[in-house]
Tab-separated table of C-alpha atoms in Angstrom:
chain	number	residue	atom	x	y	z
P	1	MET	CA	21.341	3.754	-17.744
P	2	SER	CA	17.580	4.410	-17.634
P	3	LYS	CA	16.107	5.885	-14.463
P	4	ILE	CA	13.156	3.774	-13.292
P	5	GLY	CA	10.191	5.180	-11.401
P	6	LEU	CA	7.879	2.992	-9.320
P	7	VAL	CA	4.309	3.950	-8.313
P	8	LEU	CA	2.504	1.976	-5.611
P	9	SER	CA	-1.244	2.087	-5.039
P	10	GLY	CA	-2.997	1.866	-1.709
P	11	GLY	CA	-4.985	-1.147	-0.583
P	12	GLY	CA	-4.513	-1.935	3.107
P	13	THR	CA	-3.081	-5.409	3.661
P	14	ARG	CA	-3.363	-6.001	-0.079
P	15	CYS	CA	-0.287	-3.774	-0.391
P	16	ILE	CA	1.748	-6.812	0.576
P	17	ALA	CA	1.150	-7.790	-3.063
P	18	HIS	CA	3.494	-4.943	-4.012
P	19	LEU	CA	6.232	-6.801	-2.188
P	20	GLY	CA	5.681	-10.100	-3.962
P	21	ILE	CA	5.822	-8.299	-7.312
P	22	ILE	CA	8.904	-6.291	-6.333
P	23	LYS	CA	10.677	-9.487	-5.303
P	24	ALA	CA	10.072	-10.836	-8.814
P	25	LEU	CA	11.181	-7.558	-10.419
P	26	ASN	CA	14.401	-7.607	-8.405
P	27	GLU	CA	15.095	-11.195	-9.425
P	28	LEU	CA	14.698	-10.116	-13.049
P	29	GLY	CA	17.200	-7.307	-12.557
P	30	ILE	CA	14.799	-4.381	-12.206
P	31	LYS	CA	15.105	-1.946	-9.296
P	32	ALA	CA	13.519	1.469	-8.816
P	33	ASP	CA	15.453	4.747	-8.608
P	34	ILE	CA	12.505	6.860	-7.426
P	35	ILE	CA	9.240	5.843	-5.741
P	36	SER	CA	5.807	7.385	-5.274
P	37	GLY	CA	3.097	5.816	-3.136
P	38	THR	CA	-0.241	6.346	-1.511
P	39	SER	CA	-1.761	4.837	1.643
P	40	GLY	CA	-0.375	1.323	2.202
P	41	GLY	CA	1.731	1.801	-0.901
P	42	ALA	CA	3.360	4.778	0.794
P	43	ALA	CA	4.225	2.658	3.828
P	44	VAL	CA	5.681	-0.070	1.596
P	45	GLY	CA	7.587	2.529	-0.431
P	46	ALA	CA	9.141	4.030	2.682
P	47	PHE	CA	10.538	0.687	3.797
P	48	LEU	CA	11.841	-0.025	0.296
P	49	THR	CA	13.644	3.315	0.127
P	50	LYS	CA	15.210	2.513	3.495
P	51	GLY	CA	16.709	-0.648	2.045
P	52	TYR	CA	14.495	-3.312	3.614
P	53	SER	CA	13.920	-6.474	1.559
P	54	PRO	CA	10.384	-7.390	0.392
P	55	GLU	CA	10.412	-10.428	2.696
P	56	LYS	CA	11.456	-8.372	5.733
P	57	ILE	CA	8.812	-5.728	5.056
P	58	THR	CA	6.140	-8.433	4.830
P	59	GLU	CA	7.257	-9.781	8.206
P	60	ILE	CA	7.110	-6.290	9.747
P	61	ILE	CA	3.596	-5.681	8.409
P	62	LYS	CA	2.392	-9.099	9.532
P	63	ASN	CA	3.724	-8.681	13.073
P	64	GLY	CA	3.007	-4.976	13.519
P	65	LYS	CA	0.186	-4.175	15.939
P	66	LEU	CA	-1.646	-1.465	14.062
P	67	PHE	CA	-4.787	-1.621	16.194
P	68	ASP	CA	-5.247	-1.615	19.932
P	69	PHE	CA	-8.589	-1.013	21.625
P	70	LYS	CA	-7.013	1.222	24.256
P	71	HIS	CA	-6.697	3.734	21.418
P	72	PHE	CA	-10.415	3.483	20.521
P	73	LEU	CA	-11.937	6.937	20.139
P	74	PHE	CA	-15.645	7.530	20.718
P	75	GLY	CA	-17.429	10.539	19.259
P	76	LYS	CA	-14.499	11.525	17.049
P	77	ALA	CA	-14.082	11.701	13.272
P	78	GLY	CA	-12.547	8.221	13.302
P	79	LEU	CA	-12.689	5.074	15.418
P	80	PHE	CA	-8.928	4.837	15.941
P	81	ASN	CA	-6.067	7.278	16.111
P	82	MET	CA	-2.784	6.594	14.334
P	83	SER	CA	-0.477	6.598	17.357
P	84	LEU	CA	0.447	2.903	17.202
P	85	PHE	CA	1.126	3.103	13.486
P	86	GLU	CA	3.344	6.121	14.072
P	87	GLU	CA	5.233	4.204	16.770
P	88	LEU	CA	5.836	1.390	14.267
P	89	ILE	CA	7.198	3.876	11.725
P	90	LEU	CA	9.485	5.555	14.273
P	91	GLU	CA	10.803	2.173	15.417
P	92	HIS	CA	12.104	1.449	11.925
P	93	PHE	CA	12.897	5.025	10.845
P	94	PRO	CA	14.610	6.645	13.833
P	95	GLU	CA	15.896	9.553	11.694
P	96	ASN	CA	12.279	10.133	10.605
P	97	THR	CA	13.102	12.233	7.538
P	98	PHE	CA	12.732	11.867	3.793
P	99	GLU	CA	16.296	13.079	3.505
P	100	SER	CA	17.587	9.961	5.326
P	101	LEU	CA	16.181	7.622	2.662
P	102	SER	CA	18.310	6.072	-0.073
P	103	MET	CA	16.359	7.560	-2.997
P	104	PRO	CA	13.746	10.238	-3.771
P	105	PHE	CA	10.348	9.332	-2.344
P	106	TYR	CA	6.912	10.963	-2.728
P	107	VAL	CA	3.776	10.396	-0.665
P	108	ALA	CA	0.207	11.389	-1.550
P	109	ALA	CA	-2.458	12.307	1.012
P	110	THR	CA	-5.938	13.832	0.688
P	111	ASP	CA	-6.996	17.133	2.246
P	112	ILE	CA	-10.558	16.163	3.176
P	113	MET	CA	-11.600	19.777	3.806
P	114	ASN	CA	-10.636	21.214	0.423
P	115	GLY	CA	-10.761	18.072	-1.711
P	116	GLU	CA	-7.135	18.354	-2.863
P	117	VAL	CA	-4.185	15.989	-3.122
P	118	VAL	CA	-1.232	16.962	-0.921
P	119	TYR	CA	2.233	15.591	-1.765
P	120	PHE	CA	5.107	15.111	0.658
P	121	TRP	CA	8.741	14.664	-0.385
P	122	SER	CA	10.809	16.262	2.401
P	123	GLY	CA	10.737	16.786	6.134
P	124	LYS	CA	9.112	14.498	8.705
P	125	LEU	CA	8.498	11.056	7.248
P	126	SER	CA	6.058	9.718	9.844
P	127	THR	CA	3.607	12.586	9.319
P	128	ALA	CA	3.420	11.852	5.607
P	129	ILE	CA	2.967	8.102	5.988
P	130	ILE	CA	0.301	8.196	8.694
P	131	ALA	CA	-1.611	10.928	6.830
P	132	SER	CA	-1.504	8.989	3.572
P	133	SER	CA	-2.650	5.796	5.346
P	134	CYS	CA	-5.460	7.409	7.352
P	135	ILE	CA	-8.531	5.526	6.117
P	136	PRO	CA	-11.591	7.805	6.503
P	137	VAL	CA	-13.977	6.915	9.364
P	138	VAL	CA	-11.650	4.111	10.541
P	139	PHE	CA	-8.942	6.564	11.633
P	140	GLU	CA	-9.071	10.068	13.039
P	141	PRO	CA	-7.868	12.580	10.362
P	142	ILE	CA	-4.387	14.066	10.680
P	143	ALA	CA	-4.178	17.825	11.217
P	144	PHE	CA	-1.128	19.264	9.448
P	145	ARG	CA	-0.613	22.964	8.808
P	146	ASP	CA	-3.865	24.141	7.189
P	147	TYR	CA	-4.839	20.641	6.060
P	148	LEU	CA	-7.021	17.883	7.507
P	149	LEU	CA	-5.498	14.803	5.933
P	150	VAL	CA	-6.845	11.341	5.185
P	151	ASP	CA	-5.946	8.423	2.933
P	152	GLY	CA	-4.266	9.504	-0.303
P	153	GLY	CA	-6.185	6.850	-2.214
P	154	VAL	CA	-9.420	8.805	-1.819
P	155	LEU	CA	-8.337	11.181	-4.609
P	156	ASN	CA	-5.230	9.563	-6.084
P	157	ASN	CA	-4.698	5.827	-5.796
P	158	LEU	CA	-1.903	5.724	-8.390
P	159	PRO	CA	0.168	8.893	-7.815
P	160	ILE	CA	2.296	9.039	-10.959
P	161	GLU	CA	2.235	12.850	-11.089
P	162	PRO	CA	5.199	13.646	-8.790
P	163	ILE	CA	7.652	11.361	-10.612
P	164	LYS	CA	6.481	10.841	-14.199
P	165	ASP	CA	8.765	13.609	-15.480
P	166	GLN	CA	11.687	12.563	-13.277
P	167	CYS	CA	12.258	9.100	-14.732
P	168	ASP	CA	12.878	7.474	-18.110
P	169	LYS	CA	10.631	4.465	-17.523
P	170	LEU	CA	7.646	4.125	-15.217
P	171	ILE	CA	6.224	1.054	-13.460
P	172	GLY	CA	2.772	1.218	-11.899
P	173	ILE	CA	1.472	-1.459	-9.519
P	174	HIS	CA	-2.209	-1.544	-8.579
P	175	VAL	CA	-3.352	-4.060	-5.968
P	176	ASN	CA	-7.123	-3.468	-5.879
P	177	SER	CA	-8.470	-5.392	-8.866
P	178	VAL	CA	-12.078	-6.292	-8.068
P	179	SER	CA	-12.604	-10.045	-7.788
P	180	THR	CA	-15.324	-11.592	-9.962
P	181	ARG	CA	-15.174	-14.898	-8.129
P	182	LYS	CA	-18.525	-15.740	-6.608
P	183	LYS	CA	-18.764	-15.480	-2.855
P	184	ASP	CA	-21.113	-14.186	-0.208
P	185	LEU	CA	-20.846	-10.414	-0.095
P	186	HIS	CA	-21.040	-8.791	3.318
P	187	MET	CA	-21.543	-5.072	3.925
P	188	LYS	CA	-17.797	-4.426	4.199
P	189	ASP	CA	-17.296	-6.247	0.884
P	190	MET	CA	-19.967	-4.104	-0.783
P	191	LEU	CA	-18.304	-0.908	0.471
P	192	ASP	CA	-14.863	-2.100	-0.603
P	193	ARG	CA	-16.024	-3.106	-4.093
P	194	SER	CA	-18.017	0.115	-4.575
P	195	PHE	CA	-15.025	2.246	-3.566
P	196	HIS	CA	-12.654	0.506	-5.961
P	197	PHE	CA	-15.128	0.457	-8.852
P	198	ALA	CA	-15.445	4.223	-8.385
P	199	LEU	CA	-11.666	4.655	-8.464
P	200	ARG	CA	-10.985	2.276	-11.330
P	201	SER	CA	-11.582	4.699	-14.207
P	202	SER	CA	-9.000	7.221	-12.975
P	203	VAL	CA	-6.517	4.466	-12.142
P	204	MET	CA	-6.785	2.921	-15.601
P	205	GLN	CA	-6.271	6.287	-17.306
P	206	LYS	CA	-2.968	6.552	-15.463
P	207	ALA	CA	-2.135	2.923	-16.181
P	208	HIS	CA	-1.847	3.830	-19.873
P	209	LEU	CA	0.888	6.329	-18.992
P	210	CYS	CA	3.029	3.605	-17.378
P	211	ASP	CA	5.596	1.711	-19.425
P	212	LEU	CA	4.759	-1.348	-17.339
P	213	PHE	CA	1.506	-1.722	-15.418
P	214	LEU	CA	1.061	-4.702	-13.124
P	215	GLU	CA	-2.246	-5.629	-11.498
P	216	PRO	CA	-2.721	-9.056	-9.913
P	217	PRO	CA	-6.289	-10.295	-10.556
P	218	HIS	CA	-8.999	-10.889	-7.966
P	219	MET	CA	-7.259	-8.887	-5.248
P	220	THR	CA	-10.478	-8.014	-3.402
P	221	GLN	CA	-10.679	-11.684	-2.441
P	222	TYR	CA	-8.410	-10.392	0.340
P	223	GLY	CA	-9.765	-7.896	2.848
P	224	MET	CA	-7.987	-4.643	3.637
P	225	PHE	CA	-7.216	-5.925	7.158
P	226	ASP	CA	-6.454	-9.601	6.445
P	227	PHE	CA	-3.099	-9.565	8.232
P	228	ASP	CA	-3.346	-13.312	8.815
P	229	LYS	CA	-3.140	-13.794	5.033
P	230	SER	CA	0.044	-11.772	4.584
P	231	GLU	CA	2.169	-14.665	3.339
P	232	GLU	CA	-0.596	-15.891	1.029
P	233	ILE	CA	-0.955	-12.426	-0.532
P	234	PHE	CA	2.829	-12.172	-0.995
P	235	GLU	CA	3.052	-15.546	-2.750
P	236	TYR	CA	-0.045	-14.891	-4.874
P	237	ALA	CA	1.439	-11.646	-6.200
P	238	TYR	CA	4.913	-13.137	-6.674
P	239	LYS	CA	3.470	-15.973	-8.754
P	240	TYR	CA	1.481	-13.469	-10.828
P	241	ALA	CA	4.614	-11.411	-11.524
P	242	ILE	CA	6.609	-14.466	-12.569
P	243	GLU	CA	3.811	-15.273	-15.017
P	244	GLN	CA	4.347	-11.767	-16.445
P	245	LYS	CA	8.062	-12.447	-17.019
P	246	GLU	CA	7.876	-11.883	-20.794
P	247	ARG	CA	6.247	-8.464	-20.349
P	248	ILE	CA	8.697	-7.512	-17.614
P	249	LEU	CA	11.740	-8.469	-19.677
P	250	ALA	CA	10.338	-6.516	-22.638
P	251	PHE	CA	10.080	-3.493	-20.346
P	252	LYS	CA	13.647	-4.045	-19.203
P	253	ALA	CA	14.833	-4.040	-22.806
P	254	LEU	CA	13.220	-0.658	-23.584
């Protein structure tokens, strides 16, 4: 039987789209044997490798209190620290190790001092996830060994490298397609669109190396912190994946 690898991009709350797509993949008889993720995709991947269902993970993300103004940091390298996020991870992963997961799992983070991608695949799980999800400026960077770590998506928003030679077939899911629907663009929208336009070339080069690449359209219609739209994002991505049923079944038949 073919070994299937799954690569999950970052994207903040948009990463709930991964879960809608994975629900559809599971219904069509496709499940991953090894996962790699960055930023929000790393958080989603961790829960998947622990055996949580896509619906349950969506509920956890929707109800999780990732921000709290008592953790607001003034004069630091980020507005918030990651303590609440780490508490959420520890609540659901009491063993807090990669080794306790049900399958191999890789996490990408960015060393902001040296401009290098750092991969995690063993040891303390919470350190890897909070480092990979540490959006620059929004969160205070994570000091780890000789690294100063921020969001893995800064340098690698589709981390196929750790697993591409460990699987027979590779699925990539990217949840940051830039919406072309007309709307008023605010400053945060301009920054978001600029960031993802800059990343798109490298992401698409890697997309060609995937046996199946899935990218719901118009994803930047949802903000990175639109937690109140969690269910809408899930259903939007699920519907998209069902519309891709012919492609998905062709992949399955490879």
